[in-house]
């Protein structure tokens, strides 16, 4: 089958999808090249950045154009630095380094993976060599305690960020030439904390040293549902732990842009393992609150877009001796939304009060109630009884012998400085 562009303009091969600049939210780890394997986002933010492990307040490119070539099985995206509308401006002002350029990222589907080629319109200046990198971030939650391989070297993804660290020049030191828009309010020195210790706006002068260096990196060789190999045909691959300089950082595979290079500066081949037998497990969605006897009652069944199986739905009621089937229902086709197809199961005619569940094939829903008193307790009441009291600031909040938080925020509610734009 190979990795082919589907009608949603991303590459698909059974349960594996590779997206190219479909999303534009790098601060939320959703941008650039993204790899989704068997329903899980494995890697994302594949793009050119000024840091090996960038944070959410550091320079991001402006996406200028994206062309999908179905016949050529490729996606070409043109981007540029800086995004002048964000330079010292906006809700999240950014300090951009003094390097104005554009670049192109071509993603091309292959039989066993996706080729990524990055070309710049000019070479990288000396002061940004070793800083301007093509990165691919790896979701850490699925990796703690799991193995990786880089060429012949092996290792384990740690649960916490550990040394050694690597000191390097900050991009902040080369950021005086690009002028912000006339109405920009952010003050560069104040935004950066006057260089008094750690500041997330900078946070690129001290990072974790590479965990490994090589030309072939394999993620999770122990598990075929996560296994992915990245091969670099140009610059070396370096594996970093982004939590060393950002609390919400991810692991990252990174290649530095070589000196005196423009065309095909970076050339990767990303090879996710394709398990042809994998299929998304159906998910039965019911009301967490339950249903009033008089209201319409529907359950939604979420399926893999490729799933052709259809099973009758069994509505079962809980009795003193276990569950007893009360109704067989043939679900109705609702249609496709994004990556999934949906069925609707209507059981509005069931009005007898009690505890129920829905069975579809081998899947079973959570228990839910049908009753006239479903809104009486446990719906909005926990918000008043727990959530809001715990969230109260300006006081110490105790719950029996638990302390939720101490006396806090005693110095807030001050008048903010006028004409000042703070990060975040």
Short mmCIF file of C-alpha atoms in Angstrom, two decimals:
data_model
loop_
_atom_site.label_atom_id
_atom_site.label_comp_id
_atom_site.label_asym_id
_atom_site.label_seq_id
_atom_site.Cartn_x
_atom_site.Cartn_y
_atom_site.Cartn_z
CA UNK A 1 0.00 0.00 0.00
CA UNK A 2 2.69 2.51 1.00
CA UNK A 3 2.19 6.01 2.42
CA UNK A 4 -0.38 7.68 0.15
CA UNK A 5 -2.12 11.03 0.44
CA UNK A 6 -5.77 10.50 1.35
CA UNK A 7 -8.69 12.82 0.65
CA UNK A 8 -7.94 14.72 3.88
CA UNK A 9 -4.49 15.71 2.56
CA UNK A 10 -2.29 13.67 4.88
CA UNK A 11 -0.35 10.43 4.37
CA UNK A 12 -2.04 7.20 5.37
CA UNK A 13 -0.90 3.58 5.55
CA UNK A 14 -3.37 1.34 7.42
CA UNK A 15 -3.34 2.62 11.05
CA UNK A 16 -0.43 5.06 10.57
CA UNK A 17 -0.85 8.71 9.51
CA UNK A 18 1.79 11.34 8.80
CA UNK A 19 0.59 14.94 8.65
CA UNK A 20 2.51 17.86 7.19
CA UNK A 21 1.62 21.32 8.51
CA UNK A 22 -2.05 20.42 8.92
CA UNK A 23 -2.12 22.01 12.39
CA UNK A 24 -0.70 25.37 13.46
CA UNK A 25 -0.36 25.28 17.24
CA UNK A 26 3.31 24.65 18.10
CA UNK A 27 2.86 25.89 21.69
CA UNK A 28 0.45 22.99 22.19
CA UNK A 29 2.73 20.47 20.45
CA UNK A 30 0.52 20.37 17.36
CA UNK A 31 2.30 21.64 14.28
CA UNK A 32 4.63 20.84 11.41
CA UNK A 33 5.30 17.18 10.70
CA UNK A 34 3.21 14.93 12.97
CA UNK A 35 3.12 11.15 13.22
CA UNK A 36 0.03 9.35 14.51
CA UNK A 37 0.45 5.62 14.99
CA UNK A 38 -2.50 3.39 15.80
CA UNK A 39 -4.58 6.18 17.30
CA UNK A 40 -1.74 7.77 19.31
CA UNK A 41 0.13 10.98 18.53
CA UNK A 42 3.72 9.74 18.73
CA UNK A 43 5.65 12.70 17.33
CA UNK A 44 4.87 16.29 16.35
CA UNK A 45 6.22 19.82 15.81
CA UNK A 46 8.52 18.64 13.02
CA UNK A 47 9.83 22.00 11.88
CA UNK A 48 12.77 24.39 11.69
CA UNK A 49 13.37 26.17 15.01
CA UNK A 50 16.09 28.33 16.60
CA UNK A 51 16.43 25.90 19.53
CA UNK A 52 16.97 22.15 19.84
CA UNK A 53 14.25 21.96 22.51
CA UNK A 54 12.08 25.07 22.09
CA UNK A 55 9.43 26.17 24.56
CA UNK A 56 6.05 27.76 24.05
CA UNK A 57 7.34 31.36 24.22
CA UNK A 58 10.19 31.00 21.73
CA UNK A 59 10.33 31.93 18.02
CA UNK A 60 7.94 30.12 15.68
CA UNK A 61 7.80 30.56 11.91
CA UNK A 62 5.07 32.11 9.82
CA UNK A 63 3.39 29.63 7.47
CA UNK A 64 3.18 31.32 4.07
CA UNK A 65 1.94 28.59 1.73
CA UNK A 66 0.99 24.89 1.63
CA UNK A 67 0.53 22.96 -1.62
CA UNK A 68 -0.82 19.42 -1.78
CA UNK A 69 0.22 17.44 -4.87
CA UNK A 70 -1.99 14.34 -4.99
CA UNK A 71 -0.43 13.09 -8.21
CA UNK A 72 3.12 13.54 -6.93
CA UNK A 73 2.14 12.22 -3.48
CA UNK A 74 3.77 15.19 -1.76
CA UNK A 75 3.07 18.27 0.37
CA UNK A 76 5.22 21.39 -0.01
CA UNK A 77 5.05 24.03 2.72
CA UNK A 78 6.76 27.41 2.58
CA UNK A 79 7.51 29.21 5.85
CA UNK A 80 9.55 32.20 7.00
CA UNK A 81 11.14 33.96 9.96
CA UNK A 82 10.30 36.26 11.63
CA UNK A 83 6.56 36.48 12.08
CA UNK A 84 6.65 40.24 12.48
CA UNK A 85 3.10 40.32 13.88
CA UNK A 86 4.30 38.36 16.93
CA UNK A 87 7.67 40.10 17.39
CA UNK A 88 7.35 41.91 20.75
CA UNK A 89 3.64 42.06 20.08
CA UNK A 90 0.33 40.31 20.70
CA UNK A 91 -1.03 38.07 23.45
CA UNK A 92 2.18 35.99 23.52
CA UNK A 93 4.94 38.37 22.38
CA UNK A 94 8.09 36.70 21.05
CA UNK A 95 11.66 37.96 20.70
CA UNK A 96 12.87 37.03 17.20
CA UNK A 97 16.58 36.62 16.38
CA UNK A 98 18.27 38.70 13.69
CA UNK A 99 17.93 36.29 10.77
CA UNK A 100 15.27 36.93 8.14
CA UNK A 101 14.82 34.02 5.73
CA UNK A 102 12.31 31.68 4.17
CA UNK A 103 12.45 27.94 3.78
CA UNK A 104 10.59 25.03 2.22
CA UNK A 105 9.65 21.69 3.74
CA UNK A 106 8.73 18.95 1.26
CA UNK A 107 7.07 15.80 2.61
CA UNK A 108 6.87 12.96 0.08
CA UNK A 109 5.18 9.62 0.64
CA UNK A 110 7.27 6.49 0.05
CA UNK A 111 6.50 2.79 0.16
CA UNK A 112 7.94 2.39 3.67
CA UNK A 113 7.76 5.90 5.09
CA UNK A 114 7.79 9.63 4.39
CA UNK A 115 10.77 11.62 3.12
CA UNK A 116 11.29 15.09 4.61
CA UNK A 117 13.49 17.58 2.73
CA UNK A 118 14.22 21.08 4.09
CA UNK A 119 15.73 23.80 1.90
CA UNK A 120 16.59 27.40 2.86
CA UNK A 121 16.77 30.48 0.67
CA UNK A 122 20.16 31.45 2.15
CA UNK A 123 22.91 29.92 4.32
CA UNK A 124 22.75 30.19 8.10
CA UNK A 125 24.86 33.01 9.58
CA UNK A 126 27.77 32.00 11.79
CA UNK A 127 26.07 33.13 15.01
CA UNK A 128 23.15 30.72 14.47
CA UNK A 129 25.12 27.65 13.40
CA UNK A 130 24.39 24.90 15.90
CA UNK A 131 21.20 26.68 16.96
CA UNK A 132 18.97 26.57 13.89
CA UNK A 133 17.70 22.98 13.79
CA UNK A 134 15.04 20.77 12.29
CA UNK A 135 13.31 19.08 15.23
CA UNK A 136 10.72 16.37 15.75
CA UNK A 137 9.26 16.21 19.26
CA UNK A 138 8.33 12.88 20.89
CA UNK A 139 5.45 12.59 23.35
CA UNK A 140 7.10 11.69 26.70
CA UNK A 141 4.09 10.10 28.43
CA UNK A 142 4.39 6.94 26.31
CA UNK A 143 8.18 6.75 26.60
CA UNK A 144 9.19 6.80 30.28
CA UNK A 145 11.23 3.71 31.05
CA UNK A 146 11.11 2.57 27.41
CA UNK A 147 14.09 1.94 25.11
CA UNK A 148 15.57 3.78 22.15
CA UNK A 149 18.40 3.04 19.70
CA UNK A 150 20.77 5.44 17.91
CA UNK A 151 22.97 3.56 15.44
CA UNK A 152 24.55 0.93 17.72
CA UNK A 153 23.89 2.82 20.98
CA UNK A 154 20.90 2.06 23.20
CA UNK A 155 19.24 3.76 26.15
CA UNK A 156 16.12 4.28 28.23
CA UNK A 157 13.91 7.39 28.28
CA UNK A 158 14.20 8.74 31.86
CA UNK A 159 11.23 9.74 34.01
CA UNK A 160 12.96 12.97 35.02
CA UNK A 161 15.36 15.24 33.16
CA UNK A 162 18.95 14.43 34.15
CA UNK A 163 22.34 15.98 33.33
CA UNK A 164 24.79 16.59 31.89
CA UNK A 165 23.81 19.98 30.53
CA UNK A 166 25.09 21.98 27.59
CA UNK A 167 25.81 25.73 27.73
CA UNK A 168 25.48 27.69 24.49
CA UNK A 169 24.96 31.31 23.34
CA UNK A 170 21.41 32.63 23.68
CA UNK A 171 19.49 33.83 20.63
CA UNK A 172 18.55 36.82 22.76
CA UNK A 173 22.10 38.14 22.31
CA UNK A 174 21.46 38.45 18.55
CA UNK A 175 18.05 40.09 18.51
CA UNK A 176 18.50 43.84 18.14
CA UNK A 177 18.15 44.45 14.40
CA UNK A 178 14.58 43.32 13.69
CA UNK A 179 12.28 46.20 14.56
CA UNK A 180 8.80 45.47 15.96
CA UNK A 181 5.61 46.96 14.59
CA UNK A 182 5.10 50.59 15.67
CA UNK A 183 2.22 49.72 18.02
CA UNK A 184 4.04 46.82 19.73
CA UNK A 185 3.99 47.28 23.51
CA UNK A 186 6.35 44.61 24.84
CA UNK A 187 9.66 45.80 26.21
CA UNK A 188 12.45 43.45 25.19
CA UNK A 189 14.53 43.74 28.36
CA UNK A 190 11.54 43.53 30.70
CA UNK A 191 10.09 40.61 28.72
CA UNK A 192 13.34 38.71 29.15
CA UNK A 193 13.46 39.39 32.89
CA UNK A 194 16.48 41.70 32.62
CA UNK A 195 18.63 38.55 32.37
CA UNK A 196 18.15 37.86 36.08
CA UNK A 197 18.13 34.09 36.16
CA UNK A 198 15.87 31.69 34.29
CA UNK A 199 13.29 33.16 31.94
CA UNK A 200 11.10 31.07 29.59
CA UNK A 201 11.41 33.70 26.87
CA UNK A 202 15.12 32.87 26.61
CA UNK A 203 15.64 29.36 28.07
CA UNK A 204 17.94 28.27 25.24
CA UNK A 205 21.32 29.10 26.77
CA UNK A 206 21.38 26.02 29.03
CA UNK A 207 19.88 22.80 27.68
CA UNK A 208 20.37 19.09 28.19
CA UNK A 209 23.37 17.62 26.41
CA UNK A 210 22.45 15.18 23.61
CA UNK A 211 21.53 11.74 24.93
CA UNK A 212 22.85 10.22 21.70
CA UNK A 213 24.22 11.25 18.28
CA UNK A 214 24.01 9.28 15.02
CA UNK A 215 22.30 8.90 11.66
CA UNK A 216 19.65 6.28 12.41
CA UNK A 217 17.32 6.60 15.40
CA UNK A 218 14.68 4.02 16.36
CA UNK A 219 11.91 4.88 18.81
CA UNK A 220 10.47 2.08 20.98
CA UNK A 221 12.07 -0.90 19.18
CA UNK A 222 10.38 -3.04 21.86
CA UNK A 223 6.81 -2.37 20.69
CA UNK A 224 5.52 -2.48 17.11
CA UNK A 225 2.64 -0.12 17.90
CA UNK A 226 5.16 2.68 18.66
CA UNK A 227 8.21 1.62 16.62
CA UNK A 228 9.51 4.33 14.31
CA UNK A 229 12.90 4.82 12.65
CA UNK A 230 14.31 8.17 11.50
CA UNK A 231 17.23 8.11 9.05
CA UNK A 232 19.15 11.29 8.27
CA UNK A 233 20.96 11.41 4.93
CA UNK A 234 22.61 14.76 5.74
CA UNK A 235 23.23 16.21 9.22
CA UNK A 236 23.57 14.06 12.33
CA UNK A 237 20.58 13.22 14.47
CA UNK A 238 20.75 14.25 18.13
CA UNK A 239 18.38 13.04 20.85
CA UNK A 240 17.49 15.62 23.53
CA UNK A 241 15.35 15.81 26.66
CA UNK A 242 13.43 19.11 26.40
CA UNK A 243 12.38 18.97 30.06
CA UNK A 244 15.85 20.14 31.03
CA UNK A 245 14.99 23.74 30.10
CA UNK A 246 11.17 23.64 30.00
CA UNK A 247 8.82 22.01 32.52
CA UNK A 248 6.44 21.08 29.71
CA UNK A 249 9.18 20.06 27.28
CA UNK A 250 9.16 16.82 25.27
CA UNK A 251 11.93 14.57 24.03
CA UNK A 252 13.22 15.72 20.63
CA UNK A 253 15.20 14.38 17.70
CA UNK A 254 17.10 17.25 16.12
CA UNK A 255 19.44 17.96 13.19
CA UNK A 256 21.48 21.17 13.00
CA UNK A 257 21.47 23.02 9.67
CA UNK A 258 25.00 22.60 8.19
CA UNK A 259 27.14 25.62 7.31
CA UNK A 260 27.08 26.99 3.75
CA UNK A 261 24.04 24.93 2.86
CA UNK A 262 20.77 25.97 1.27
CA UNK A 263 19.16 23.30 -0.93
CA UNK A 264 18.36 20.00 0.80
CA UNK A 265 20.04 21.13 4.01
CA UNK A 266 18.08 18.47 5.90
CA UNK A 267 16.96 15.17 4.42
CA UNK A 268 15.20 12.68 6.68
CA UNK A 269 13.27 9.52 6.03
CA UNK A 270 10.69 8.75 8.72
CA UNK A 271 9.73 5.07 8.78
CA UNK A 272 6.89 4.21 11.16
CA UNK A 273 6.25 0.48 11.53
CA UNK A 274 2.92 -0.45 9.96
CA UNK A 275 0.89 -3.14 11.70
CA UNK A 276 -1.59 -4.12 8.98
CA UNK A 277 -3.79 -5.97 11.48
CA UNK A 278 -4.34 -3.03 13.82
CA UNK A 279 -7.84 -1.54 14.02
CA UNK A 280 -9.13 1.17 16.35
CA UNK A 281 -11.18 -0.40 19.14
CA UNK A 282 -14.83 0.78 19.05
CA UNK A 283 -15.70 3.30 21.77
CA UNK A 284 -19.23 3.52 23.21
CA UNK A 285 -20.14 7.01 24.38
CA UNK A 286 -23.08 7.46 26.74
CA UNK A 287 -24.23 10.27 29.03
CA UNK A 288 -22.08 10.42 32.16
CA UNK A 289 -25.00 11.95 34.05
CA UNK A 290 -27.54 9.43 32.84
CA UNK A 291 -30.92 9.89 31.22
CA UNK A 292 -34.30 11.15 32.46
CA UNK A 293 -37.09 8.69 31.56
CA UNK A 294 -38.84 11.32 29.41
CA UNK A 295 -35.82 12.59 27.48
CA UNK A 296 -34.44 11.30 24.16
CA UNK A 297 -31.76 8.69 24.86
CA UNK A 298 -28.95 8.08 22.41
CA UNK A 299 -25.52 6.51 22.59
CA UNK A 300 -22.74 7.16 20.07
CA UNK A 301 -20.39 4.43 18.85
CA UNK A 302 -17.04 5.61 17.46
CA UNK A 303 -15.33 3.34 14.92
CA UNK A 304 -12.18 3.20 12.83
CA UNK A 305 -12.85 4.75 9.44
CA UNK A 306 -11.81 1.42 7.86
CA UNK A 307 -14.03 -0.73 10.10
CA UNK A 308 -16.66 -2.56 8.03
CA UNK A 309 -18.03 -4.71 10.87
CA UNK A 310 -21.48 -3.99 12.22
CA UNK A 311 -22.95 -5.58 15.33
CA UNK A 312 -26.36 -5.24 16.96
CA UNK A 313 -26.39 -3.25 20.19
CA UNK A 314 -27.53 -4.93 23.37
CA UNK A 315 -29.07 -2.72 26.08
CA UNK A 316 -28.71 -4.51 29.43
CA UNK A 317 -30.24 -3.66 32.81
CA UNK A 318 -28.56 -4.43 36.13
CA UNK A 319 -30.49 -6.86 38.35
CA UNK A 320 -29.66 -8.51 41.70
CA UNK A 321 -28.27 -11.47 39.75
CA UNK A 322 -26.32 -9.52 37.17
CA UNK A 323 -27.11 -7.90 33.84
CA UNK A 324 -30.17 -8.86 31.80
CA UNK A 325 -30.74 -7.89 28.18
CA UNK A 326 -33.87 -5.74 27.76
CA UNK A 327 -33.52 -4.61 24.16
CA UNK A 328 -31.67 -5.41 20.93
CA UNK A 329 -31.04 -2.34 18.76
CA UNK A 330 -29.68 -2.02 15.23
CA UNK A 331 -27.49 1.11 15.27
CA UNK A 332 -27.96 3.74 12.57
CA UNK A 333 -25.14 5.09 10.39
CA UNK A 334 -24.38 8.72 11.23
CA UNK A 335 -21.35 9.23 8.98
CA UNK A 336 -17.68 10.23 9.08
CA UNK A 337 -16.14 13.09 11.05
CA UNK A 338 -12.37 13.68 10.79
CA UNK A 339 -10.61 10.35 11.47
CA UNK A 340 -13.62 8.28 12.61
CA UNK A 341 -17.04 7.03 11.57
CA UNK A 342 -20.00 7.04 13.93
CA UNK A 343 -23.10 5.00 14.67
CA UNK A 344 -26.13 6.20 16.66
CA UNK A 345 -27.99 3.91 19.03
CA UNK A 346 -31.45 5.24 19.99
CA UNK A 347 -33.20 3.75 23.03
CA UNK A 348 -35.57 6.62 23.81
CA UNK A 349 -38.47 4.23 24.27
CA UNK A 350 -36.86 2.68 27.36
CA UNK A 351 -38.29 4.50 30.40
CA UNK A 352 -38.00 1.99 33.25
CA UNK A 353 -35.75 3.40 35.95
CA UNK A 354 -32.56 1.56 36.87
CA UNK A 355 -28.87 1.06 36.03
CA UNK A 356 -27.96 0.08 32.46
CA UNK A 357 -25.07 -0.57 30.11
CA UNK A 358 -24.65 -0.94 26.35
CA UNK A 359 -22.75 -3.74 24.63
CA UNK A 360 -21.41 -3.55 21.06
CA UNK A 361 -19.43 -6.55 19.88
CA UNK A 362 -16.84 -7.18 22.60
CA UNK A 363 -17.04 -3.60 23.94
CA UNK A 364 -19.07 -2.59 26.98
CA UNK A 365 -20.01 0.95 28.00
CA UNK A 366 -19.72 2.45 31.46
CA UNK A 367 -22.80 1.99 33.65
CA UNK A 368 -25.37 4.75 33.40
CA UNK A 369 -28.70 5.41 35.06
CA UNK A 370 -32.22 6.08 33.83
CA UNK A 371 -34.23 7.86 36.49
CA UNK A 372 -36.27 10.90 37.38
CA UNK A 373 -33.73 11.96 40.03
CA UNK A 374 -30.55 11.87 37.96
CA UNK A 375 -29.98 15.64 38.38
CA UNK A 376 -30.56 15.65 42.14
CA UNK A 377 -27.01 14.81 43.25
CA UNK A 378 -23.57 14.36 41.74
CA UNK A 379 -24.05 16.57 38.67
CA UNK A 380 -23.45 20.29 39.33
CA UNK A 381 -23.23 19.83 43.09
CA UNK A 382 -19.58 18.58 43.20
CA UNK A 383 -18.51 21.84 41.58
CA UNK A 384 -19.91 23.77 44.54
CA UNK A 385 -18.88 21.24 47.18
CA UNK A 386 -15.30 20.58 46.03
CA UNK A 387 -14.01 22.37 42.95
CA UNK A 388 -14.86 25.95 43.85
CA UNK A 389 -13.76 25.71 47.51
CA UNK A 390 -10.43 24.15 46.50
CA UNK A 391 -9.89 26.88 43.89
CA UNK A 392 -10.41 29.75 46.36
CA UNK A 393 -7.31 31.90 46.69
CA UNK A 394 -6.34 34.42 49.39
CA UNK A 395 -6.84 31.80 52.07
CA UNK A 396 -5.60 28.45 53.33
CA UNK A 397 -7.93 25.66 52.20
CA UNK A 398 -8.20 22.57 54.41
CA UNK A 399 -10.25 19.44 53.83
CA UNK A 400 -10.16 17.53 57.13
CA UNK A 401 -6.44 16.70 57.50
CA UNK A 402 -5.57 17.47 53.88
CA UNK A 403 -4.18 20.91 52.98
CA UNK A 404 -5.11 21.75 49.39
CA UNK A 405 -3.04 24.92 49.43
CA UNK A 406 -1.73 27.48 51.86
CA UNK A 407 -2.44 31.20 52.13
CA UNK A 408 -1.76 32.30 48.57
CA UNK A 409 -1.89 35.19 46.12
CA UNK A 410 -1.63 37.77 48.88
CA UNK A 411 0.20 40.24 46.64
CA UNK A 412 -2.05 40.19 43.59
CA UNK A 413 -4.87 42.54 42.55
CA UNK A 414 -2.33 45.29 42.02
CA UNK A 415 -2.70 47.77 39.20
CA UNK A 416 -0.83 46.45 36.14
CA UNK A 417 1.71 48.79 34.54
CA UNK A 418 0.19 50.75 31.67
CA UNK A 419 1.32 50.13 28.08
CA UNK A 420 3.13 46.94 29.03
CA UNK A 421 2.82 43.56 27.31
CA UNK A 422 3.90 40.62 29.47
CA UNK A 423 4.48 37.12 28.09
CA UNK A 424 1.46 34.80 28.40
#
